Short mmCIF file of C-alpha atoms and ligand atoms in Angstrom, two decimals:
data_model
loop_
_atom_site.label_atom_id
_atom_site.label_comp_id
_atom_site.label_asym_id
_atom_site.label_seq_id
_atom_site.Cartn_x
_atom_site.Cartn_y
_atom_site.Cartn_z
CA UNK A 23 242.26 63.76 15.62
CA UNK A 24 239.27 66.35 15.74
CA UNK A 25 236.63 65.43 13.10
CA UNK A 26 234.14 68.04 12.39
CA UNK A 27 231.11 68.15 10.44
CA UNK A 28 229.77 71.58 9.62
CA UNK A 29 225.99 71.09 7.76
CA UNK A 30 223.18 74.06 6.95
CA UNK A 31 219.50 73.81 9.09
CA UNK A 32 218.57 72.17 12.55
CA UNK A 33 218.24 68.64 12.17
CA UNK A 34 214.30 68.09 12.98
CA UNK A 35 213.87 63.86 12.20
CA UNK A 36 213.65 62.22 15.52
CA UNK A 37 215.66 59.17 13.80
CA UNK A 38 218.15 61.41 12.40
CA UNK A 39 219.28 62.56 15.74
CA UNK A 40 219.29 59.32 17.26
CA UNK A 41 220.89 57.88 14.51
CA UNK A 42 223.67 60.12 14.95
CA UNK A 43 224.19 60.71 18.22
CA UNK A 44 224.68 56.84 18.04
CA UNK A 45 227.69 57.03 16.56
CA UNK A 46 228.83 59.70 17.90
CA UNK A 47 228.69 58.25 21.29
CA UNK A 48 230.91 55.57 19.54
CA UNK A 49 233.20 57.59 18.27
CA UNK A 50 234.14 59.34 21.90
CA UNK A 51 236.47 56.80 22.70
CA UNK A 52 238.95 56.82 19.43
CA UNK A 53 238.35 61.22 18.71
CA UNK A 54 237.33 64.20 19.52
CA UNK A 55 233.54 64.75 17.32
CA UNK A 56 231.55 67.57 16.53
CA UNK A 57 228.84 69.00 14.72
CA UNK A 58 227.91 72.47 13.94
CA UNK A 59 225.07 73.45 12.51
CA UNK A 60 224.34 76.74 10.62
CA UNK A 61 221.26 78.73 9.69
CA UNK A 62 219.85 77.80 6.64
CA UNK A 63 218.77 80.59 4.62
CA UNK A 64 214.87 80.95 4.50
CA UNK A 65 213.53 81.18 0.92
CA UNK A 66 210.27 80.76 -1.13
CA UNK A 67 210.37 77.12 -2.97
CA UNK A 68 210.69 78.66 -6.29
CA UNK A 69 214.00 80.69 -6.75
CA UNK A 70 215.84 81.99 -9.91
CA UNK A 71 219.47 81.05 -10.61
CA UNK A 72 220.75 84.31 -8.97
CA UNK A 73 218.49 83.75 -5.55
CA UNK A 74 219.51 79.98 -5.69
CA UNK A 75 223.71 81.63 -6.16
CA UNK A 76 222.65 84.38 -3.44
CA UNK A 77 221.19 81.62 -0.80
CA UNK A 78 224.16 79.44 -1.16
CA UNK A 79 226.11 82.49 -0.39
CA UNK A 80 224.81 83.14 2.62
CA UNK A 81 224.66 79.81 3.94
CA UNK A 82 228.64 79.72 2.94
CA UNK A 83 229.66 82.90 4.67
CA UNK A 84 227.89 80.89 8.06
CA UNK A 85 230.16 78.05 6.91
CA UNK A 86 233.28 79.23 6.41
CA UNK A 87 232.97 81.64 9.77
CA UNK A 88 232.54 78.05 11.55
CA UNK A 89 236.26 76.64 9.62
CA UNK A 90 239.20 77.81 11.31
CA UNK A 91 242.31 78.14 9.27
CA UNK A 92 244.16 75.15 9.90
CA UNK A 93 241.41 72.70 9.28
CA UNK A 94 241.52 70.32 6.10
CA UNK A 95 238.63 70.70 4.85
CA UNK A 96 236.28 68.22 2.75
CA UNK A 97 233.42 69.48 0.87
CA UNK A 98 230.67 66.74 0.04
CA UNK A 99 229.38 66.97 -3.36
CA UNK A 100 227.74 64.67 -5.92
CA UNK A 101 230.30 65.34 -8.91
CA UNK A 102 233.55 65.21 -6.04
CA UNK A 103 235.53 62.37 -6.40
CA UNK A 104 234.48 59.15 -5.40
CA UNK A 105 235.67 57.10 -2.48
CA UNK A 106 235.04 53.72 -1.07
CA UNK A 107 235.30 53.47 2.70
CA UNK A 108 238.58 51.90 3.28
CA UNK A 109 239.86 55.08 0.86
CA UNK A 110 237.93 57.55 3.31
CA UNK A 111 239.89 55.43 6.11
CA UNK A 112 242.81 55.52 4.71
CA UNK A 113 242.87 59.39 4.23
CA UNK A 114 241.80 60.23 7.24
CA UNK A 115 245.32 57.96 8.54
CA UNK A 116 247.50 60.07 6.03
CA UNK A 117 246.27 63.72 6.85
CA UNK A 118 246.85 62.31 10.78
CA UNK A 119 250.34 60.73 10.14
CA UNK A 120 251.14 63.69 7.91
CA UNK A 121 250.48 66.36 10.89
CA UNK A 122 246.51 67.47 9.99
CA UNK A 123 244.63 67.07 13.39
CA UNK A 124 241.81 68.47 12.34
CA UNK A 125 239.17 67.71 9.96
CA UNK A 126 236.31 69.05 8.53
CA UNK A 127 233.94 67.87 6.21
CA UNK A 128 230.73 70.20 5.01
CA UNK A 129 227.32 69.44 3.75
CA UNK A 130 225.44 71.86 1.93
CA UNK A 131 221.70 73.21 2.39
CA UNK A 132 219.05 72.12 -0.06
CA UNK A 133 220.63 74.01 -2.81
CA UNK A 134 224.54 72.95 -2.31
CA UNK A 135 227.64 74.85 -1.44
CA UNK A 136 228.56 78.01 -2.02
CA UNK A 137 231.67 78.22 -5.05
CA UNK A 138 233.83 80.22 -1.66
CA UNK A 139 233.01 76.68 0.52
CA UNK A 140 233.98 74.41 -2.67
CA UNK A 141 237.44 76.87 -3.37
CA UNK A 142 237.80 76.58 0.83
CA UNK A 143 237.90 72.71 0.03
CA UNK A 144 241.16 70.67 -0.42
CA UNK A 145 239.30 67.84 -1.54
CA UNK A 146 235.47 66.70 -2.32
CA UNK A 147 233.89 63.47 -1.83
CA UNK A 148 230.64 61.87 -3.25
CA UNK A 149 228.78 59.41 -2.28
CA UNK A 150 227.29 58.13 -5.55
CA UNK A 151 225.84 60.04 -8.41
CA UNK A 152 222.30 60.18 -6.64
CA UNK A 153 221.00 63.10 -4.22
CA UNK A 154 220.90 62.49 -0.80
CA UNK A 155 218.98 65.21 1.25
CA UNK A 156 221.21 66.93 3.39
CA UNK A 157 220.34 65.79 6.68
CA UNK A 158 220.35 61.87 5.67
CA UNK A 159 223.94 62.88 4.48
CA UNK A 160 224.53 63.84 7.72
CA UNK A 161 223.87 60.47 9.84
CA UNK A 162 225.67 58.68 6.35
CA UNK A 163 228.60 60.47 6.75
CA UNK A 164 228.81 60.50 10.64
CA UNK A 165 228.44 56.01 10.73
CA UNK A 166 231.12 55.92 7.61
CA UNK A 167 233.56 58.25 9.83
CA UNK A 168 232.92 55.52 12.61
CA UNK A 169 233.41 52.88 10.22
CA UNK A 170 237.12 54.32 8.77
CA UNK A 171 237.97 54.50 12.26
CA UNK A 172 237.14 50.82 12.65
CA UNK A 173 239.29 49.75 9.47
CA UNK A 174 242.36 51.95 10.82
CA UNK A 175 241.77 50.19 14.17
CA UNK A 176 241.86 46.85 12.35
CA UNK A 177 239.02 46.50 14.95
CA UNK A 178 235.87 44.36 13.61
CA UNK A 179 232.93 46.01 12.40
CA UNK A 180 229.83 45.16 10.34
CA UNK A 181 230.97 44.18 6.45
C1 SAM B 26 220.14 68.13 -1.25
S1 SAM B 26 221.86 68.15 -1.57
C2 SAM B 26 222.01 69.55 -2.66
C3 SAM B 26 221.64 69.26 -4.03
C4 SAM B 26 222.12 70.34 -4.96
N1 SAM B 26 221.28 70.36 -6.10
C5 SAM B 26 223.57 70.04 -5.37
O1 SAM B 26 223.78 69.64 -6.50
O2 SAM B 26 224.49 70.19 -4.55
C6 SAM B 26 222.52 68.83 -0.13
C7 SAM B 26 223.96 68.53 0.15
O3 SAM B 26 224.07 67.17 0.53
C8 SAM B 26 225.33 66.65 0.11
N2 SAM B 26 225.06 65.50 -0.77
C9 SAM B 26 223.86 65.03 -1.19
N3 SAM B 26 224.02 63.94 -1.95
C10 SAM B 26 225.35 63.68 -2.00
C11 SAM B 26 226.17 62.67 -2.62
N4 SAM B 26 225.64 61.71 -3.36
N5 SAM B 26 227.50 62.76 -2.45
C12 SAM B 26 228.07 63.75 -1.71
N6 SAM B 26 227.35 64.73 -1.10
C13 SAM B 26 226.02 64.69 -1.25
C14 SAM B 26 226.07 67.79 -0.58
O4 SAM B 26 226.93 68.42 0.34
C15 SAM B 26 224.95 68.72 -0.97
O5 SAM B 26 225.38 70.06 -1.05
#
């Protein structure tokens, strides 16, 4: 399977990056692992509604340019469903016995996704009702890939 995880700005935190590349030198062995990264959109702090709709339409168009059309995509988004990790697992088994090689999941910029990403979604997945910041959600989401991997393995892991 090819996992991909598209996410908005250049991750800066020196513990982010190690964190992830971590697991993604883990993950070599069992799938093919990427992450893109896209311009964020530069903007003051202080936005109306239609700047905050027009930034999270930019960053989108960079997003979706990045999906290609066969990818199942999975947005990330506080009010998406929730799953526990042995669900994420055991998706990520059915879309791979059911024919879907490749897999993309997307984290938006400071302000979200774009309504185009979220309709570009076939499904969305939270990880609690509380705001991560986007980059965290990136190292998160990168170990919990490893860990569904693990489960499907039936290979041990932390518990
Ligand atoms: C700082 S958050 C954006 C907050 C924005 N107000 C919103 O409601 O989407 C940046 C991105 O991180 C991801 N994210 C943050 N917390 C999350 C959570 N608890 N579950 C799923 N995704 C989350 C989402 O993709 C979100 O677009």
């Amino acid at each position: 399977m090819f996992i991909q995880i598209i996410g908005v700005g250049k991750l800066k935190e020196k513990y982010l990056i190690d964190g992830i590349a971590e697991y993604a030198k883990r993950l070599k062995p069992y799938l093919k692992f990427e992450i893109i990264e896209v311009a964020d959109e530069k903007a003051p702090d202080s936005l109306s509604e239609a700047e905050v709709v027009q930034v999270k339409a930019r960053e989108g168009e960079r997003i979706l340019s990045q999906i290609k059309g066969e990818a199942h995509v999975v947005a990330l988004a506080i009010d998406g469903k929730l799953w526990s990790s042995e669900e994420l697992a055991r998706e990520l088994d059915q879309l791979g016995t059911y024919g879907t090689s490749h897999v993309v999941f997307v984290i938006g910029g400071s302000h979200g996704l774009s309504d185009e990403v979220m309709r570009r979604a076939q499904q969305r997945m939270s990880f609690g009702r509380m705001t991560l910041p986007h980059q965290l959600m990136r190292l998160v989401l990168t170990e919990q890939i490893y860990r569904a991997v693990k489960i499907n393995r039936g290979e041990p892991y932390h518990k």
